[in-house]
Amino acid sequence: MAASVASKLQEVRQRVDAAAREAGRTPSTVTLIAVSKGQPDGRLAEAVSAGYRVFGENRVQEAQKHWLDRRREIGDLELHLIGPLQTNKVHEAVALFDVIQTVDRPKLVDALLRAFEGLGVARQCFVQVNTGAEAHKAGVLPENADGFVEFCRNSGLPIIGLMCIPPVDEAPAPHFALLSEMARRNGLGALSMGMSRDFETAIALGATHIRVGTEIFGERVLLGEVRD
Ligand SMILES: *Cc1c(COP(=O)(O)O)cnc(C)c1O
């Protein structure tokens, strides 16, 4: 029988804590974001029943299906948007998510600020950096990151950290180290990096937010079915 979501959550949290201690860090400085994209609703329900509250999604529409109703019922839910955000989805995203991790262009900054004003809220944001300079991937290029962070700050967008998704075919450590150095020199405290296969490496290099899907929930089953 497959391990329950609750026991996988506990197991991953224990690995997170061990990796943090190994790196001389306090385990509570690492937030484990359970990435629920592409998962059947029953698996989310299990995590929620087990008392888990911090989740990540990469598409607005799918996230609404998973979380809109629960959002109303569960006061302390913390939802992170970790996928690319189109400007025409910004209002809905700001209404649903607590944290937007994928800010990467001026047009999006403007749209977010307008949505904050319209909805009377503010959301913590991360700047996504395309550390591998991959053509198909979202995020600002490394050489533009400092300038873009400054642009966000000057615009009044609350940037708390940087986020990256390293190329799948490369060792992640150099990418994590690069992101960590960028955050340091820009005075940003939060670092969202590390997924199922590499979160321990990310924690060793300073991750404050790791995004773990399959290692908690098992293989995704609905991938590609729901599109924004
Ligand atoms: C899907 C996804 C994850 C989780 O990936 P796993 O390999 O399942 O842990 C993390 N970050 C982002 C941006 C994702 O899209």
mmCIF file of C-alpha atoms and ligand atoms in Angstrom:
data_model
loop_
_atom_site.group_PDB
_atom_site.id
_atom_site.type_symbol
_atom_site.label_atom_id
_atom_site.label_comp_id
_atom_site.label_asym_id
_atom_site.label_seq_id
_atom_site.Cartn_x
_atom_site.Cartn_y
_atom_site.Cartn_z
ATOM 1 C CA MET A 1 0.000 0.000 0.000
ATOM 2 C CA ALA A 2 1.258 3.487 -0.787
ATOM 3 C CA ALA A 3 2.311 5.561 2.189
ATOM 4 C CA SER A 4 -0.312 8.052 3.306
ATOM 5 C CA VAL A 5 0.116 11.729 2.492
ATOM 6 C CA ALA A 6 0.260 12.458 6.219
ATOM 7 C CA SER A 7 3.160 10.067 6.760
ATOM 8 C CA LYS A 8 5.006 11.342 3.656
ATOM 9 C CA LEU A 9 4.592 14.898 4.923
ATOM 10 C CA GLN A 10 6.048 13.915 8.244
ATOM 11 C CA GLU A 11 8.894 12.043 6.572
ATOM 12 C CA VAL A 12 9.789 14.986 4.295
ATOM 13 C CA ARG A 13 9.582 17.421 7.224
ATOM 14 C CA GLN A 14 12.016 15.210 9.137
ATOM 15 C CA ARG A 15 14.430 15.280 6.185
ATOM 16 C CA VAL A 16 14.068 19.067 6.016
ATOM 17 C CA ASP A 17 14.849 19.417 9.713
ATOM 18 C CA ALA A 18 17.853 17.098 9.430
ATOM 19 C CA ALA A 19 19.214 19.012 6.419
ATOM 20 C CA ALA A 20 18.807 22.295 8.277
ATOM 21 C CA ARG A 21 20.652 21.030 11.368
ATOM 22 C CA GLU A 22 23.367 19.580 9.151
ATOM 23 C CA ALA A 23 23.838 23.075 7.708
ATOM 24 C CA GLY A 24 23.935 24.619 11.192
ATOM 25 C CA ARG A 25 20.532 26.198 10.686
ATOM 26 C CA THR A 26 17.379 26.290 12.795
ATOM 27 C CA PRO A 27 14.813 23.945 11.155
ATOM 28 C CA SER A 28 11.972 26.441 11.630
ATOM 29 C CA THR A 29 13.747 28.840 9.215
ATOM 30 C CA VAL A 30 12.792 26.498 6.354
ATOM 31 C CA THR A 31 9.179 26.620 5.147
ATOM 32 C CA LEU A 32 8.028 23.433 3.429
ATOM 33 C CA ILE A 33 5.571 24.300 0.661
ATOM 34 C CA ALA A 34 3.519 21.237 -0.317
ATOM 35 C CA VAL A 35 3.035 21.561 -4.093
ATOM 36 C CA SER A 36 -0.456 20.280 -4.842
ATOM 37 C CA LYS A 37 -0.632 20.995 -8.593
ATOM 38 C CA GLY A 38 -1.723 18.022 -10.648
ATOM 39 C CA GLN A 39 -2.900 16.084 -7.618
ATOM 40 C CA PRO A 40 -6.332 14.560 -7.042
ATOM 41 C CA ASP A 41 -8.391 16.418 -4.509
ATOM 42 C CA GLY A 42 -8.364 13.515 -2.051
ATOM 43 C CA ARG A 43 -4.619 13.885 -1.559
ATOM 44 C CA LEU A 44 -4.996 17.586 -0.732
ATOM 45 C CA ALA A 45 -7.816 16.755 1.639
ATOM 46 C CA GLU A 46 -5.549 14.281 3.429
ATOM 47 C CA ALA A 47 -2.855 16.899 3.915
ATOM 48 C CA VAL A 48 -5.379 19.428 5.194
ATOM 49 C CA SER A 49 -6.889 16.863 7.579
ATOM 50 C CA ALA A 50 -3.410 16.127 8.877
ATOM 51 C CA GLY A 51 -3.235 19.817 9.793
ATOM 52 C CA TYR A 52 -1.010 20.963 6.929
ATOM 53 C CA ARG A 53 -1.555 24.548 5.790
ATOM 54 C CA VAL A 54 1.173 25.709 3.377
ATOM 55 C CA PHE A 55 0.615 24.833 -0.274
ATOM 56 C CA GLY A 56 1.940 25.787 -3.703
ATOM 57 C CA GLU A 57 0.204 25.795 -7.069
ATOM 58 C CA ASN A 58 1.462 26.821 -10.494
ATOM 59 C CA ARG A 59 -1.762 27.616 -12.315
ATOM 60 C CA VAL A 60 -4.406 30.052 -11.153
ATOM 61 C CA GLN A 61 -7.361 28.125 -12.557
ATOM 62 C CA GLU A 62 -6.378 24.796 -11.050
ATOM 63 C CA ALA A 63 -5.564 26.491 -7.747
ATOM 64 C CA GLN A 64 -9.065 27.963 -7.641
ATOM 65 C CA LYS A 65 -10.535 24.476 -8.053
ATOM 66 C CA HIS A 66 -8.341 23.137 -5.282
ATOM 67 C CA TRP A 67 -8.497 25.993 -2.830
ATOM 68 C CA LEU A 68 -11.249 28.592 -3.290
ATOM 69 C CA ASP A 69 -13.756 26.799 -1.057
ATOM 70 C CA ARG A 70 -11.123 25.688 1.438
ATOM 71 C CA ARG A 71 -9.828 29.256 1.598
ATOM 72 C CA ARG A 72 -13.165 30.314 3.067
ATOM 73 C CA GLU A 73 -13.232 27.442 5.543
ATOM 74 C CA ILE A 74 -9.623 27.421 6.729
ATOM 75 C CA GLY A 75 -8.446 30.684 8.196
ATOM 76 C CA ASP A 76 -4.736 29.936 8.388
ATOM 77 C CA LEU A 77 -4.154 28.541 4.890
ATOM 78 C CA GLU A 78 -0.998 29.903 3.198
ATOM 79 C CA LEU A 79 -1.016 29.632 -0.597
ATOM 80 C CA HIS A 80 1.993 30.302 -2.812
ATOM 81 C CA LEU A 81 1.782 30.885 -6.558
ATOM 82 C CA ILE A 82 4.880 29.245 -8.028
ATOM 83 C CA GLY A 83 4.021 29.233 -11.741
ATOM 84 C CA PRO A 84 4.084 31.934 -14.429
ATOM 85 C CA LEU A 85 1.429 34.607 -14.046
ATOM 86 C CA GLN A 86 -0.297 36.232 -17.021
ATOM 87 C CA THR A 87 -1.404 39.801 -16.482
ATOM 88 C CA ASN A 88 -5.050 38.952 -17.234
ATOM 89 C CA LYS A 89 -4.983 36.475 -14.314
ATOM 90 C CA VAL A 90 -3.429 38.834 -11.782
ATOM 91 C CA HIS A 91 -6.626 39.950 -10.095
ATOM 92 C CA GLU A 92 -7.762 36.365 -9.473
ATOM 93 C CA ALA A 93 -4.276 35.374 -8.346
ATOM 94 C CA VAL A 94 -4.050 38.203 -5.823
ATOM 95 C CA ALA A 95 -7.516 37.352 -4.540
ATOM 96 C CA LEU A 96 -6.518 33.727 -3.888
ATOM 97 C CA PHE A 97 -2.806 33.555 -3.090
ATOM 98 C CA ASP A 98 -0.914 34.877 -0.075
ATOM 99 C CA VAL A 99 2.463 34.895 -1.782
ATOM 100 C CA ILE A 100 3.357 35.471 -5.445
ATOM 101 C CA GLN A 101 6.724 33.872 -6.203
ATOM 102 C CA THR A 102 7.014 34.517 -9.927
ATOM 103 C CA VAL A 103 7.352 38.271 -10.465
ATOM 104 C CA ASP A 104 9.577 38.750 -13.515
ATOM 105 C CA ARG A 105 8.582 41.780 -15.607
ATOM 106 C CA PRO A 106 7.557 45.406 -15.188
ATOM 107 C CA LYS A 107 4.104 44.880 -16.706
ATOM 108 C CA LEU A 108 3.390 42.276 -14.047
ATOM 109 C CA VAL A 109 4.601 44.607 -11.306
ATOM 110 C CA ASP A 110 2.155 47.262 -12.470
ATOM 111 C CA ALA A 111 -0.709 44.771 -12.706
ATOM 112 C CA LEU A 112 0.017 43.415 -9.223
ATOM 113 C CA LEU A 113 0.059 46.893 -7.705
ATOM 114 C CA ARG A 114 -3.258 47.695 -9.383
ATOM 115 C CA ALA A 115 -4.767 44.457 -8.060
ATOM 116 C CA PHE A 116 -3.505 45.159 -4.543
ATOM 117 C CA GLU A 117 -5.141 48.552 -4.669
ATOM 118 C CA GLY A 118 -8.367 47.240 -6.169
ATOM 119 C CA LEU A 119 -8.683 44.453 -3.615
ATOM 120 C CA GLY A 120 -7.348 46.472 -0.688
ATOM 121 C CA VAL A 121 -4.641 43.896 0.079
ATOM 122 C CA ALA A 122 -0.883 43.463 -0.272
ATOM 123 C CA ARG A 123 0.886 40.182 -0.983
ATOM 124 C CA GLN A 124 4.466 39.210 -0.340
ATOM 125 C CA CYS A 125 6.346 38.700 -3.588
ATOM 126 C CA PHE A 126 9.449 36.948 -4.838
ATOM 127 C CA VAL A 127 11.355 37.813 -7.998
ATOM 128 C CA GLN A 128 11.873 34.718 -10.156
ATOM 129 C CA VAL A 129 15.367 34.488 -11.623
ATOM 130 C CA ASN A 130 16.052 32.344 -14.702
ATOM 131 C CA THR A 131 19.447 31.257 -13.366
ATOM 132 C CA GLY A 132 20.102 28.929 -16.306
ATOM 133 C CA ALA A 133 19.120 31.617 -18.867
ATOM 134 C CA GLU A 134 16.848 29.054 -20.542
ATOM 135 C CA ALA A 135 14.904 30.417 -23.508
ATOM 136 C CA HIS A 136 11.593 28.773 -22.621
ATOM 137 C CA LYS A 137 11.700 29.548 -18.913
ATOM 138 C CA ALA A 138 10.133 32.455 -17.031
ATOM 139 C CA GLY A 139 12.159 34.695 -14.763
ATOM 140 C CA VAL A 140 14.536 37.631 -15.154
ATOM 141 C CA LEU A 141 18.003 36.887 -16.476
ATOM 142 C CA PRO A 142 20.710 36.865 -13.797
ATOM 143 C CA GLU A 143 22.346 40.007 -15.212
ATOM 144 C CA ASN A 144 19.048 41.881 -14.947
ATOM 145 C CA ALA A 145 18.088 40.697 -11.477
ATOM 146 C CA ASP A 146 19.590 43.537 -9.400
ATOM 147 C CA GLY A 147 18.038 46.185 -11.635
ATOM 148 C CA PHE A 148 14.659 44.494 -11.592
ATOM 149 C CA VAL A 149 14.641 44.149 -7.791
ATOM 150 C CA GLU A 150 15.368 47.861 -7.597
ATOM 151 C CA PHE A 151 12.566 48.593 -10.057
ATOM 152 C CA CYS A 152 10.142 46.578 -7.897
ATOM 153 C CA ARG A 153 11.230 48.397 -4.753
ATOM 154 C CA ASN A 154 10.926 51.797 -6.378
ATOM 155 C CA SER A 155 7.449 50.853 -7.580
ATOM 156 C CA GLY A 156 6.402 49.879 -4.059
ATOM 157 C CA LEU A 157 6.022 46.132 -4.628
ATOM 158 C CA PRO A 158 6.894 44.220 -1.432
ATOM 159 C CA ILE A 159 9.705 41.907 -2.590
ATOM 160 C CA ILE A 160 10.876 39.574 0.170
ATOM 161 C CA GLY A 161 13.119 37.223 -1.762
ATOM 162 C CA LEU A 162 14.210 35.407 -4.911
ATOM 163 C CA MET A 163 12.995 32.171 -6.484
ATOM 164 C CA CYS A 164 14.545 29.876 -9.104
ATOM 165 C CA ILE A 165 13.980 26.599 -10.948
ATOM 166 C CA PRO A 166 17.357 25.293 -12.152
ATOM 167 C CA PRO A 167 17.634 23.531 -15.534
ATOM 168 C CA VAL A 168 16.569 19.877 -15.161
ATOM 169 C CA ASP A 169 19.724 18.552 -16.803
ATOM 170 C CA GLU A 170 22.231 20.435 -14.655
ATOM 171 C CA ALA A 171 23.516 20.079 -11.118
ATOM 172 C CA PRO A 172 21.355 22.448 -9.049
ATOM 173 C CA ALA A 173 23.962 23.551 -6.500
ATOM 174 C CA PRO A 174 25.642 26.268 -8.623
ATOM 175 C CA HIS A 175 22.199 27.729 -9.392
ATOM 176 C CA PHE A 176 21.235 27.752 -5.729
ATOM 177 C CA ALA A 177 24.549 29.352 -4.806
ATOM 178 C CA LEU A 178 24.072 32.026 -7.471
ATOM 179 C CA LEU A 179 20.553 32.834 -6.249
ATOM 180 C CA SER A 180 21.748 32.952 -2.661
ATOM 181 C CA GLU A 181 24.519 35.424 -3.532
ATOM 182 C CA MET A 182 22.053 37.609 -5.487
ATOM 183 C CA ALA A 183 19.671 37.695 -2.526
ATOM 184 C CA ARG A 184 22.502 38.571 -0.153
ATOM 185 C CA ARG A 185 23.770 41.487 -2.223
ATOM 186 C CA ASN A 186 20.221 42.825 -2.637
ATOM 187 C CA GLY A 187 19.443 42.547 1.064
ATOM 188 C CA LEU A 188 16.665 39.993 0.530
ATOM 189 C CA GLY A 189 16.077 37.402 3.259
ATOM 190 C CA ALA A 190 13.920 34.809 1.537
ATOM 191 C CA LEU A 191 15.121 32.175 -0.944
ATOM 192 C CA SER A 192 12.641 29.850 -2.672
ATOM 193 C CA MET A 193 14.645 26.986 -4.163
ATOM 194 C CA GLY A 194 14.720 23.215 -4.026
ATOM 195 C CA MET A 195 12.123 20.630 -5.094
ATOM 196 C CA SER A 196 11.605 16.899 -4.456
ATOM 197 C CA ARG A 197 14.921 15.803 -5.908
ATOM 198 C CA ASP A 198 17.183 18.509 -4.537
ATOM 199 C CA PHE A 199 15.688 20.223 -1.491
ATOM 200 C CA GLU A 200 18.446 19.063 0.855
ATOM 201 C CA THR A 201 21.063 20.703 -1.382
ATOM 202 C CA ALA A 202 18.955 23.864 -1.462
ATOM 203 C CA ILE A 203 18.706 23.944 2.333
ATOM 204 C CA ALA A 204 22.482 23.586 2.625
ATOM 205 C CA LEU A 205 22.773 26.653 0.367
ATOM 206 C CA GLY A 206 20.305 28.788 2.318
ATOM 207 C CA ALA A 207 16.785 28.002 1.062
ATOM 208 C CA THR A 208 14.074 29.456 3.306
ATOM 209 C CA HIS A 209 11.223 28.069 1.162
ATOM 210 C CA ILE A 210 11.366 24.676 -0.517
ATOM 211 C CA ARG A 211 8.667 23.501 -2.938
ATOM 212 C CA VAL A 212 7.998 19.776 -2.737
ATOM 213 C CA GLY A 213 5.294 17.990 -4.745
ATOM 214 C CA THR A 214 5.815 14.370 -5.783
ATOM 215 C CA GLU A 215 7.875 13.424 -2.749
ATOM 216 C CA ILE A 216 4.838 14.255 -0.579
ATOM 217 C CA PHE A 217 1.836 13.487 -2.788
ATOM 218 C CA GLY A 218 3.196 10.921 -5.233
ATOM 219 C CA GLU A 219 3.212 11.236 -9.019
ATOM 220 C CA ARG A 220 0.998 13.915 -10.486
ATOM 221 C CA VAL A 221 -2.030 12.516 -12.294
ATOM 222 C CA LEU A 222 -3.755 15.536 -13.815
ATOM 223 C CA LEU A 223 -0.721 17.217 -15.362
ATOM 224 C CA GLY A 224 -1.604 19.047 -18.525
ATOM 225 C CA GLU A 225 -5.323 18.600 -18.084
ATOM 226 C CA VAL A 226 -5.996 21.978 -16.513
ATOM 227 C CA ARG A 227 -4.664 24.988 -18.386
ATOM 228 C CA ASP A 228 -5.037 28.662 -17.679
HETATM 229 C C1 LIG B 1 5.853 21.362 -9.791
HETATM 230 C C2 LIG B 1 6.774 22.314 -9.166
HETATM 231 C C3 LIG B 1 7.485 21.980 -7.996
HETATM 232 C C4 LIG B 1 7.396 20.620 -7.324
HETATM 233 O O1 LIG B 1 8.098 19.674 -8.061
HETATM 234 P P1 LIG B 1 8.345 18.201 -7.470
HETATM 235 O O2 LIG B 1 9.467 17.693 -8.297
HETATM 236 O O3 LIG B 1 7.087 17.447 -7.671
HETATM 237 O O4 LIG B 1 8.712 18.337 -6.046
HETATM 238 C C5 LIG B 1 8.300 22.949 -7.441
HETATM 239 N N1 LIG B 1 8.421 24.177 -7.994
HETATM 240 C C6 LIG B 1 7.757 24.530 -9.109
HETATM 241 C C7 LIG B 1 7.928 25.900 -9.646
HETATM 242 C C8 LIG B 1 6.916 23.620 -9.729
HETATM 243 O O5 LIG B 1 6.266 23.991 -10.845
#
